[in-house]
Coordinates of C-alpha atoms in Angstrom, one line a residue:
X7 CA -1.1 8.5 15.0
X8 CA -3.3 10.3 12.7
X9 CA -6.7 11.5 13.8
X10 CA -7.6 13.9 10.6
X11 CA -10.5 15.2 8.6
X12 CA -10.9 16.5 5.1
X13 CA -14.0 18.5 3.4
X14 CA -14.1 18.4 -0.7
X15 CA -16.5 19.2 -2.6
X16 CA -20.1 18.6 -0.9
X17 CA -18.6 15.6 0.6
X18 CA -16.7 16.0 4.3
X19 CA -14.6 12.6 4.8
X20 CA -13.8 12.3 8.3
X21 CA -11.3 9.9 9.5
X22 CA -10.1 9.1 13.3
X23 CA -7.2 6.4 12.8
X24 CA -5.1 5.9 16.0
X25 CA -2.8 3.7 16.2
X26 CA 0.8 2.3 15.4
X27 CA 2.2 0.6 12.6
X28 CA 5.5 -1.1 12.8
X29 CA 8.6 -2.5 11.2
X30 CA 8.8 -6.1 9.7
X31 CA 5.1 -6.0 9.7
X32 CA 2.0 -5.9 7.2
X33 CA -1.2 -4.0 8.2
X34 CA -3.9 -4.8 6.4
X35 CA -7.2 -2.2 6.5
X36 CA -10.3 -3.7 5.7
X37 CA -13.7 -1.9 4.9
X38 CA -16.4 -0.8 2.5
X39 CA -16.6 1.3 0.0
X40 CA -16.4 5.2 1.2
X41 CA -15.5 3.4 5.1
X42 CA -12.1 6.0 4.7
X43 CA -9.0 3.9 3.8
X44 CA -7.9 5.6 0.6
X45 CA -8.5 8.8 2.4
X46 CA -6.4 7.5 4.8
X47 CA -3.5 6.5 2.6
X48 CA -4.1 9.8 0.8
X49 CA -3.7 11.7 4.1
X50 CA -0.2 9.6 5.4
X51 CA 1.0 9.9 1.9
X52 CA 0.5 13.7 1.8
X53 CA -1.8 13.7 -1.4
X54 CA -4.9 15.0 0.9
X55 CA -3.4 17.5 3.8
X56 CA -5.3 16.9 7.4
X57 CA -7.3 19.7 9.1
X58 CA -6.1 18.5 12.6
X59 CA -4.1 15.4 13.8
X60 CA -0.4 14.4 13.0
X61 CA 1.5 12.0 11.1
X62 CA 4.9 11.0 13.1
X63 CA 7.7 9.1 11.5
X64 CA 10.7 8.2 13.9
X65 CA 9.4 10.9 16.2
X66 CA 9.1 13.6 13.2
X67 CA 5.5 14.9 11.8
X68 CA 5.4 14.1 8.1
X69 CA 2.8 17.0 8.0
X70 CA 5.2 19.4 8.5
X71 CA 8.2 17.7 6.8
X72 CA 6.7 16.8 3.4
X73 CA 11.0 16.6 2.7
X74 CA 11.1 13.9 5.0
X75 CA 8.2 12.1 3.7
X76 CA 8.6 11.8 0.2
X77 CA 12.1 10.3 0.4
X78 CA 10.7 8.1 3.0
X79 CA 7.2 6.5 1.3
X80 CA 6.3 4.7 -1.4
X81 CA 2.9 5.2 -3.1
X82 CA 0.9 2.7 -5.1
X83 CA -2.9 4.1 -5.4
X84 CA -5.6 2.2 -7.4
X85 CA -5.4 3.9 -10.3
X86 CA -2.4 3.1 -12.5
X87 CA -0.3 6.5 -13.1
X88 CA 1.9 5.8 -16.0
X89 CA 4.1 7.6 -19.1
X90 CA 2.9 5.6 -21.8
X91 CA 6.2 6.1 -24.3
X92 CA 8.9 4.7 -20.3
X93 CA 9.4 1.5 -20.7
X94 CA 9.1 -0.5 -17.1
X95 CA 12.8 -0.2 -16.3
X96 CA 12.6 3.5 -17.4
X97 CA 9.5 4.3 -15.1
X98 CA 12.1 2.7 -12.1
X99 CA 14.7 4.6 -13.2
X100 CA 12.6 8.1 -13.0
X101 CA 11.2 7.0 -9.8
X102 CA 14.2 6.6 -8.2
X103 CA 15.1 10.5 -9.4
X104 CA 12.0 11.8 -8.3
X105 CA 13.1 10.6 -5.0
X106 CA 15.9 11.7 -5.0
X107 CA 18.2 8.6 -4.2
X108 CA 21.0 7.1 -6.2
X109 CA 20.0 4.6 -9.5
X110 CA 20.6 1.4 -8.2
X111 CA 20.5 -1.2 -11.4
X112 CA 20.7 -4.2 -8.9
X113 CA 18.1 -2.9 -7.0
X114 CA 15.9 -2.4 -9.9
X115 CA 17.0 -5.5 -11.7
X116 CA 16.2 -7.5 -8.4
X117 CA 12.7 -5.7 -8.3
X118 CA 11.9 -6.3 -12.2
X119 CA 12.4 -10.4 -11.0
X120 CA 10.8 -10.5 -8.1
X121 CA 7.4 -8.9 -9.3
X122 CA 7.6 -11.0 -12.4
X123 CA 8.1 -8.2 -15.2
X124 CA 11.1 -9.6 -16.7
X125 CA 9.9 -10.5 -20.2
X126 CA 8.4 -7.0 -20.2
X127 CA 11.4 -4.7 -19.1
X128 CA 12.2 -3.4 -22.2
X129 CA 8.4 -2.8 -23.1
X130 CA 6.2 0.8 -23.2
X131 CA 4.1 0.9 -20.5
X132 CA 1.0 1.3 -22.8
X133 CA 1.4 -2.2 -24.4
X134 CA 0.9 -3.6 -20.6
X135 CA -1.7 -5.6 -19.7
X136 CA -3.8 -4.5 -17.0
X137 CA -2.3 -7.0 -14.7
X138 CA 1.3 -6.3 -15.5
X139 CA 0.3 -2.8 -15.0
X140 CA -0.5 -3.6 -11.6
X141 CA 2.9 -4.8 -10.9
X142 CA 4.3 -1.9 -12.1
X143 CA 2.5 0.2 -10.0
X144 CA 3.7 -1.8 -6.6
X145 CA 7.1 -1.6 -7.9
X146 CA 7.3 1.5 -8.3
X147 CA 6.4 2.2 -4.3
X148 CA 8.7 -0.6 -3.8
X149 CA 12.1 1.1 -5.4
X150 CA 14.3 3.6 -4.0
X151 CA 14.9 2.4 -0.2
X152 CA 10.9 3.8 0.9
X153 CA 10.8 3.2 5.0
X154 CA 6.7 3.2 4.6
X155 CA 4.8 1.5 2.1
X156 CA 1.3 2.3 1.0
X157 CA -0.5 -0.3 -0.9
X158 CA -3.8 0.7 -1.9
X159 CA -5.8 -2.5 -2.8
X160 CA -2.8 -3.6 -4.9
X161 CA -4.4 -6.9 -6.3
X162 CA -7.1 -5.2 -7.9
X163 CA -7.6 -6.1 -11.5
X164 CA -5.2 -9.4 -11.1
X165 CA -5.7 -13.3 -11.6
X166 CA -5.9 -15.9 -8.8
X167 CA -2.3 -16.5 -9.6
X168 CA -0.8 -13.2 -9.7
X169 CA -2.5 -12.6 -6.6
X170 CA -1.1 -15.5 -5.0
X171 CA 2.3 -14.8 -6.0
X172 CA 2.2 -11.6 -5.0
X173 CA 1.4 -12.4 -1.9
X174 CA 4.3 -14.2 -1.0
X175 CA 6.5 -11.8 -2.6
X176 CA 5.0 -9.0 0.1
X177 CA 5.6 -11.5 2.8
X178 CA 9.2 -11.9 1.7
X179 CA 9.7 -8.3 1.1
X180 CA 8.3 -6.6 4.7
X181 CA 12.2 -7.0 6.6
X182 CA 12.6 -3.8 7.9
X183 CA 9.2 -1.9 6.1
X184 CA 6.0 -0.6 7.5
X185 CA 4.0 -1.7 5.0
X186 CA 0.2 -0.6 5.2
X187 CA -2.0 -2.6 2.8
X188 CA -5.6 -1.6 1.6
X189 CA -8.1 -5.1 0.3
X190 CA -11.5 -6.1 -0.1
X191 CA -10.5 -9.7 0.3
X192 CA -10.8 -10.8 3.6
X193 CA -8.5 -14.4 2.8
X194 CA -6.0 -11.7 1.5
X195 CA -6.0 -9.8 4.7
X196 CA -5.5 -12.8 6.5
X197 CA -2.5 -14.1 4.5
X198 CA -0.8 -11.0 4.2
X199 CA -1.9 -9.1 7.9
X200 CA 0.4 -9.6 10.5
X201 CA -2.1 -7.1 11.9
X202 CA -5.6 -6.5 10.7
X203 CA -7.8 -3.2 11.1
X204 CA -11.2 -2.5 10.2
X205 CA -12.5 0.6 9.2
X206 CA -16.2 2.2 8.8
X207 CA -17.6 5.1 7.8
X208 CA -14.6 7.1 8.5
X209 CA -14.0 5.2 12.3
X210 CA -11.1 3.1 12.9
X211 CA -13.1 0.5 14.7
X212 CA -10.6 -2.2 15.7
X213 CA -7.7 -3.9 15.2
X214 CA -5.2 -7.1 16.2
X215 CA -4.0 -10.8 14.4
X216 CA -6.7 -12.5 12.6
X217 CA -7.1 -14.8 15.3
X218 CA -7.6 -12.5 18.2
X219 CA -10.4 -10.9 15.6
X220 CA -12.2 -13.8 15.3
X221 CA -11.7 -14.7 19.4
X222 CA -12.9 -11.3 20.0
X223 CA -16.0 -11.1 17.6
X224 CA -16.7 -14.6 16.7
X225 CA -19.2 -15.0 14.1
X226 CA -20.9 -17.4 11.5
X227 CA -22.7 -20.6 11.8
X228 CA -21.6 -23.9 13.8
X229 CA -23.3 -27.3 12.1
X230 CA -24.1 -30.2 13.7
X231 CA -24.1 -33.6 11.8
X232 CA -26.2 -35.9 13.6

């Protein structure tokens, strides 16, 4: 459950977000610009500390147990954070020390297929394309065992088609992950969400499947052809 608030700046972001998120599952939030989901993300992830409200993890408070938290999370925000002179496989590699957990060269071999870098392994991250970048940046929240991932609008920046496979590589990857999952695109949200939430001006308004959305607060137009 987190229910937290934040003042920096002039600017006081408050954001009330109660809720569960589970194993085996995607949540996907969905709001505006400035509605409060990368403070959100910030807040779990331990980048932004809350002024009230908790964090619990398997029954601990990951506001109190920042140990705990950062060998259990994986981070991608929406700007790419990069050493331009690693190569891809290098930046795993580090990862997996900053974390603390053992170099697994399967497990980053594996990752390197799966999120399509392979031509680009041995390459420095400065001759990446923006896209390929991208990738990076999900693999990199991906590696190193991470119970909770954070995915902060993750497509950003990518083709139709690296969006698409993407996709179905998150949908294939969320056995035994909480992934939580930031997007603008509402066809993404329905794709990916086993779970959808909406967010606005800091609120957590609502949240369930896509179809019990759309039962609950049907919208649109119906056309008659006569």
């Amino acid at each position: 459950m987190v229910n937290v608030s934040k003042s920096f700046d002039d600017v006081k972001a408050v954001v009330n977000f109660n809720g569960e998120l589970f194993s085996n599952e995607i949540f996907c939030l969905l709001g505006h610009n400035g509605a409060g989901k990368s403070t959100t993300i910030n807040m779990i992830s331990g980048i932004l500390d809350p002024d009230y409200g908790d964090i619990l993890l398997d029954g601990r408070s990951l506001v109190t147990n920042k140990d705990y938290l950062y060998e259990n999370i994986g981070l991608c925000q929406q700007e790419d954070i990069f050493f331009d002179y690693l190569t891809v496989e290098e930046h795993l590699e580090y990862m997996c020390r900053i974390k603390g957990s053992k170099i697994d060269r399967k497990e980053i071999a594996d990752l390197i297929v799966q999120i399509d870098l392979v031509s680009k392994k041995d390459s420095l991250c400065k001759t990446l394309s923006g896209g390929q970048k991208r990738k990076l940046c999900i693999a990199l929240a991906l590696i190193g065992g991470s119970k909770i991932i954070l995915l902060d609008e993750p497509t950003s920046g990518m083709d139709v088609m690296a969006r698409r496979g993407l996709c179905e590589f998150l949908k294939n990857y969320k056995k035994d992950k909480i992934i939580l999952l930031t997007t603008h695109f509402l066809d993404e949200a329905e794709y990916l969400g086993d779970r959808i939430g909406i967010m606005s001006d800091g609120h957590f308004l609502c949240s369930g499947t896509s179809s019990f959305l759309k039962s609950k607060y049907p919208c649109g137009f119906n056309i008659n052809l006569l």
